[in-house]
Amino acid sequence: MTRYLIHRPIAVCVVTLALAVLGILAFRQLPVSLLPDIPVPEITVQVSYPTASARELQRIIEQPLRNQLLQVNHLDDIESVTQNGLAVLTLRFDYGTNTRLAYLETNEKIDAILGQLPRDLERPKVIKAGAGDIPVFNLNVLPGLGYQGDFLALSEFCENVLKRRIEQLPDVALVDATGLAQPEAVVQVDPGKLASLGITEQQLTDVLKQANLQPGNFSVREGPYQYNIRFSSVLQTPQDVENIYISVGGSGTPLANAAQNDPRVSYFADNVLTAQETRAEAPRRLVALREIATVTLREQPLTGEYSFSRNESNSQKATSKRSVCLAIIKQSDAQLLHLRAELADLQTQFSKDYPQIDFALSQDQTELLDISVNNLISNLLTGALLTFGMIFFFMRDRRLPLLVGLVIPVSIAVTFLGFYLLGLSINIVSLAGLVLGMGEIVDSAIIILENIEEKREGGMPVEASCIAGTEEVIRPLFTSVLTNSAVFMPLLLLSGLAGALFFDQAVSVSLALGTSLLCSYTLVPVLYSLLYRQETGPKLTQSPTRFMRWLDTAYLTTFSLAFRFKRSLLVSLLLLLAGAGWMAVHIGKQGMPDVSRTELEVFIDWNEPLTVAENQRRTEQLSRQLAPAPEYVSMFTGQQQFILNRQLQQSQNKTLLSLQTASEQAYRRLSAQIMTLVRPQYPTAIVAVRPARNVFEQLFNTTEPTLRLKLYNTQGKQPVDPARMAGIEEKLTRSGLTTNPVGQENQLTVRIRTDKLLLYDVDESALIKKLKTVFNNNQVTNLQSEQRFIPLVLSEPTTPNGYSTWQQAFVNNRQKQSIPLRQLIEAIPQTDYSVFYADKEGAYVPFDFLIDSPLVRPVQQRVASFLQQEPGVLAGWSGQHFRDQTYLNELLGVVAVAILLLFCILTAQFESLQQPLIVLLIILLGVAGAIWSLFLAGESLNILSVIGMIVLIGLLDNDSILKLDTMNRSRDAMSLMDSIRSAGQRRLKSQVMTFLTTVLGLVPVLFSGGLGSELQQPLALSVIGGMCVGVLVSWTVIPVLYWWLYSRQASVLT
């Protein structure tokens, strides 16, 4: 094959150039994102029932719905959170589950149980999760200095103009919005006029509903023609409502009787006729609604609010403004940086078109992407330049480094072509795979060139040297590339998203190594023959460089010391392994490595029944006390209107602050400062400080507490009684266990006194409607405006929502007599949970412990000891600690599978069971060196560091395979000791060059920032530490073990 290619240099060069150009074109078309577009096996079900309390909603809706959803196939876990008016159920499936089928099945289960749920319940929303659900930007729209309109007009403008213009961008999938003010039409009646005219609220309600009926379309035939007749009697504006007429009198309803029933008349007039007197029938007349009521358009009562503030002048007192937040969701294949440029142009256009409105971006995910991708690309280029420059220290002929350097861009370009064909994207994981493979890309070219040079120095002509030198090493090179790629395959056995996430890294490394091997096998010998075709004779042996002479001396010295002090070498190896074992036990362990952050979220549950206004006041007061002042503050107060953001489905006494800081130090200071500001003023508040949400946080849920205690009630389906739970919480505090307080709230339970209803002959439905009217919650119908439905609410004038309002109100009984509401109902104050939690096992009460992993076991023992005195209470445990342990245990199994796979490949290569054991021992010592480097650098044992060890397995076997193969081939021509020594010298240059190219390719990762580099730093430490130990072990342990193995065989044969 090599002979065929050498004779067709033009074809080889043209094909290589064509592939490189296609790779460059493919690179320009590849989507760019922070992480791979992974289907998240998670579905969220949102249940909205505004009129129900948290306990009622949990009992009559959430519990039967959760039991129904437990029957969905491949369900791994289910978590539900229920609060006043809202329940969110999160279904997590086994990874690999077809989420489309799971989505359909979830809807089928919901449809099957809807008949058992309340009739007025809105159908639950089913949302399929995805990595692209997180907004790439938040565009904040807030009134400027010259804005004259109200917030209702701004909200309508955002919803009907801005949102639609942004959604027209090709890379935008959806614009999700919150903070919008919603309008409602209010009919404020005059109770005195109603009573004087004898009109009841029920009659007024019926009139409004009848005036808004839609009879539909009718068809009328006239000869050969047919016409569609449409009735336009629907209500569209407040003026339409004011122009409604009501018929009064003329049907046996005397005006005096109406006045008698009005408390404002009958209680203070002396000349009111009694029921037994003869009364004249009032004349029939029409009354316009505007005569007895006023109809206005106003903002609906707030259940939540969004505010935004920027610190532009480095002041600590930036004023927040009520704003509208437009969250921009990208298409899955969008170019993020291109989308940011488009949105920046659109934002500039908005500022010119609407100067009275301010626009500001926040939660910009592209900044993280830009920093991470740019750092990784710079690491890639730096590693390539360092690798290219290092080659000059080993080769005197300046043409050879150019050949090696040519392999780097060609291999990377063809790798990007492979990305395009396989549907991969440019993200921090795939780029990190290229950075990891940078050092290995040139290995094949270096080894082939070294072997060609050796053949020429042995007297062969150029063409024969190219053929023989390439064919001689291609099989061990193919084996080494195969092992490097094969060690990544067990990573796909990881459960959950970790295995799927690092699929991109495995593919990128395998593509880079495969293309570099193909390029080295086809292009390098062809270009070498072209460069040296004028040289007909054998190549004169060149004197080695000064660096190579020093390296050769170091190798021979180390070689002789290893054979002279074999016992000392054995003791050193045992100490290395023993120290690594001790460090592996005591080193910190976690799932994903810690990364630097500059944006945090503060979740606060005030644990009090606050209004939205008071919640907003407290939140603003807290934000003004922060020092150093954040660059911007986004305040999500109360309920939000996002469709996809499941984290903001909160009640109106909760708030979420998103703070952007200038640096990692400011992030830590603010994180520590939040607790000290909230606790002294509001001791019952529940505060949680966590990193801001991005794709990485969503996929791996790094905000989960280290340990969560779940207390179940074994004596019923409802959670443990709140009073008893308060006692358990007190025991936890006395035991020295710091945890979050249980969220409870004071409530007013209204009980209707049925005996009084019967006594005063009051209809219960009339009583309930009167209560709704008093509290501005009596929706009669909807106004059908041009673009939306506006609720029409019946209300009384100047009735602030409060405890005393209903005590002063009256309701008519069936005889149209006014009865005080306070005589018919009873308000009972009580305390209950503000939020109800449940999982597959049932309802529970959670306690979160933010502790280090070594303290998990003692905490579990202390909790178990005092729970023995609490009959009927069962403890369950979950948290980040257990998930990390699962990941690490799986990774140990992955390492074992990788070693077993490597052993199978090596036995097939060497046709021996003994020589593969030498390679496995070298790998074990290299892994020990990786643990030493992690421990000394203060890193933890996590997914990335263990993946680095798996990568190390593939790297360490390269030199071992080539060295053992050289020993096996030269052992027949010379003595055992000479074959061992010469094999090491022959492979010395390529071994050290491979070591340096790998290390130099990873060194930039250790000294750069960004999420991509920080994620790969534990991996780089593992590889560099293991490679350093691997080189020394290769110089000493392999020769000694090979000599010990085959000298014994020789003595046995003798």
Short mmCIF file of C-alpha atoms in Angstrom, two decimals, residues 796-952:
data_model
loop_
_atom_site.label_atom_id
_atom_site.label_comp_id
_atom_site.label_asym_id
_atom_site.label_seq_id
_atom_site.Cartn_x
_atom_site.Cartn_y
_atom_site.Cartn_z
CA GLU A 796 -67.30 46.56 45.37
CA PRO A 797 -65.72 50.02 45.49
CA THR A 798 -62.73 50.67 47.74
CA THR A 799 -62.55 47.21 49.27
CA PRO A 800 -58.93 46.50 50.18
CA ASN A 801 -58.15 42.85 50.72
CA GLY A 802 -57.96 42.38 54.45
CA TYR A 803 -59.29 40.60 57.49
CA SER A 804 -61.72 43.36 58.38
CA THR A 805 -63.33 43.73 54.93
CA TRP A 806 -65.60 40.73 55.04
CA GLN A 807 -66.63 41.55 58.63
CA GLN A 808 -68.35 44.70 57.35
CA ALA A 809 -70.00 43.13 54.27
CA PHE A 810 -73.58 41.88 53.83
CA VAL A 811 -75.22 39.19 51.73
CA ASN A 812 -78.87 38.87 50.70
CA ASN A 813 -80.87 35.85 51.73
CA ARG A 814 -83.64 34.33 49.70
CA GLN A 815 -86.08 36.98 50.94
CA LYS A 816 -83.62 39.70 49.82
CA GLN A 817 -82.83 40.66 53.38
CA SER A 818 -79.25 41.76 54.13
CA ILE A 819 -77.39 39.46 56.51
CA PRO A 820 -73.91 40.34 57.88
CA LEU A 821 -71.22 37.97 56.63
CA ARG A 822 -69.65 37.75 60.08
CA GLN A 823 -72.75 35.91 61.28
CA LEU A 824 -72.39 33.19 58.65
CA ILE A 825 -68.70 32.30 58.61
CA GLU A 826 -65.98 31.65 61.15
CA ALA A 827 -62.24 32.28 60.60
CA ILE A 828 -59.91 29.88 62.41
CA PRO A 829 -56.17 30.69 62.49
CA GLN A 830 -53.86 27.68 62.15
CA THR A 831 -50.31 26.74 61.18
CA ASP A 832 -49.46 24.29 58.39
CA TYR A 833 -46.64 23.45 56.01
CA SER A 834 -46.08 26.05 53.32
CA VAL A 835 -44.69 23.43 50.93
CA PHE A 836 -45.41 19.69 50.72
CA TYR A 837 -42.78 17.31 49.34
CA ALA A 838 -43.21 13.76 48.03
CA ASP A 839 -41.31 11.11 46.07
CA LYS A 840 -41.85 7.49 45.05
CA GLU A 841 -42.13 6.43 48.69
CA GLY A 842 -44.73 9.05 49.62
CA ALA A 843 -44.96 12.44 51.33
CA TYR A 844 -42.00 13.52 53.45
CA VAL A 845 -40.53 16.49 55.31
CA PRO A 846 -36.96 17.37 54.22
CA PHE A 847 -33.96 18.53 56.24
CA ASP A 848 -30.86 19.59 54.27
CA PHE A 849 -27.33 19.36 55.67
CA LEU A 850 -24.54 21.32 53.97
CA ILE A 851 -21.60 19.33 55.30
CA ASP A 852 -18.44 17.70 54.01
CA SER A 853 -18.63 14.12 52.79
CA PRO A 854 -16.57 12.62 55.71
CA LEU A 855 -19.25 13.89 58.15
CA VAL A 856 -22.12 12.11 56.40
CA ARG A 857 -21.79 8.85 58.31
CA PRO A 858 -21.63 10.46 61.80
CA VAL A 859 -24.68 12.61 61.00
CA GLN A 860 -26.65 9.55 59.89
CA GLN A 861 -25.76 7.73 63.12
CA ARG A 862 -26.80 10.66 65.34
CA VAL A 863 -30.11 11.08 63.53
CA ALA A 864 -30.84 7.34 63.71
CA SER A 865 -30.20 7.35 67.47
CA PHE A 866 -32.84 9.94 68.41
CA LEU A 867 -35.34 8.83 65.74
CA GLN A 868 -35.65 5.56 67.66
CA GLN A 869 -37.69 7.56 70.18
CA GLU A 870 -40.08 8.75 67.45
CA PRO A 871 -42.46 5.90 66.54
CA GLY A 872 -44.17 6.17 63.20
CA VAL A 873 -41.36 8.23 61.65
CA LEU A 874 -39.14 6.64 59.01
CA ALA A 875 -35.89 8.22 57.82
CA GLY A 876 -34.73 8.20 54.22
CA TRP A 877 -31.52 9.67 52.82
CA SER A 878 -30.53 11.29 49.55
CA GLY A 879 -28.20 14.01 48.32
CA GLN A 880 -25.10 14.83 46.33
CA HIS A 881 -22.91 12.58 48.50
CA PHE A 882 -24.69 9.38 47.45
CA ARG A 883 -24.74 10.36 43.80
CA ASP A 884 -21.02 11.12 43.87
CA GLN A 885 -20.34 7.75 45.47
CA THR A 886 -22.36 6.06 42.74
CA TYR A 887 -20.39 7.87 40.04
CA LEU A 888 -17.02 7.02 41.57
CA ASN A 889 -17.94 3.36 42.08
CA GLU A 890 -19.04 3.17 38.46
CA LEU A 891 -15.78 4.81 37.38
CA LEU A 892 -13.77 2.18 39.24
CA GLY A 893 -15.70 -0.41 37.30
CA VAL A 894 -14.99 1.52 34.09
CA VAL A 895 -11.26 1.47 34.88
CA ALA A 896 -11.41 -2.29 35.46
CA VAL A 897 -13.23 -2.81 32.15
CA ALA A 898 -10.71 -0.59 30.33
CA ILE A 899 -7.78 -2.58 31.74
CA LEU A 900 -9.45 -5.87 30.82
CA LEU A 901 -10.11 -4.59 27.29
CA LEU A 902 -6.51 -3.44 27.02
CA PHE A 903 -5.25 -6.83 28.21
CA CYS A 904 -7.27 -8.60 25.50
CA ILE A 905 -5.83 -6.32 22.78
CA LEU A 906 -2.27 -6.81 24.05
CA THR A 907 -2.52 -10.57 24.21
CA ALA A 908 -3.67 -10.54 20.59
CA GLN A 909 -0.75 -8.26 19.68
CA PHE A 910 2.04 -10.19 21.45
CA GLU A 911 0.57 -13.71 21.34
CA SER A 912 1.64 -13.93 24.97
CA LEU A 913 0.05 -13.79 28.41
CA GLN A 914 3.21 -12.61 30.19
CA GLN A 915 4.23 -9.49 28.29
CA PRO A 916 0.77 -7.86 28.69
CA LEU A 917 1.24 -8.21 32.46
CA ILE A 918 4.35 -6.01 32.19
CA VAL A 919 2.27 -3.34 30.45
CA LEU A 920 -0.48 -3.60 33.09
CA LEU A 921 2.07 -3.12 35.88
CA ILE A 922 3.39 0.00 34.16
CA ILE A 923 -0.19 1.28 33.93
CA LEU A 924 -0.78 0.58 37.64
CA LEU A 925 2.34 2.55 38.58
CA GLY A 926 1.30 5.39 36.26
CA VAL A 927 -2.14 5.56 37.93
CA ALA A 928 -0.37 5.71 41.30
CA GLY A 929 1.63 8.67 39.99
CA ALA A 930 -1.63 10.35 38.91
CA ILE A 931 -3.07 9.97 42.44
CA TRP A 932 0.14 11.48 43.88
CA SER A 933 -0.13 14.51 41.58
CA LEU A 934 -3.83 15.05 42.43
CA PHE A 935 -3.15 14.83 46.16
CA LEU A 936 -0.16 17.17 46.08
CA ALA A 937 -2.03 19.70 43.91
CA GLY A 938 -5.03 19.73 46.29
CA GLU A 939 -7.43 18.33 43.72
CA SER A 940 -10.22 15.87 44.47
CA LEU A 941 -10.92 12.46 43.05
CA ASN A 942 -13.78 13.20 40.67
CA ILE A 943 -15.19 12.12 37.35
CA LEU A 944 -12.71 14.16 35.32
CA SER A 945 -9.63 13.04 37.26
CA VAL A 946 -10.64 9.38 36.92
CA ILE A 947 -11.27 9.93 33.21
CA GLY A 948 -7.72 11.33 33.08
CA MET A 949 -6.53 8.04 34.54
CA ILE A 950 -8.45 6.17 31.86
CA VAL A 951 -6.80 8.35 29.21
CA LEU A 952 -3.46 7.67 30.91
#
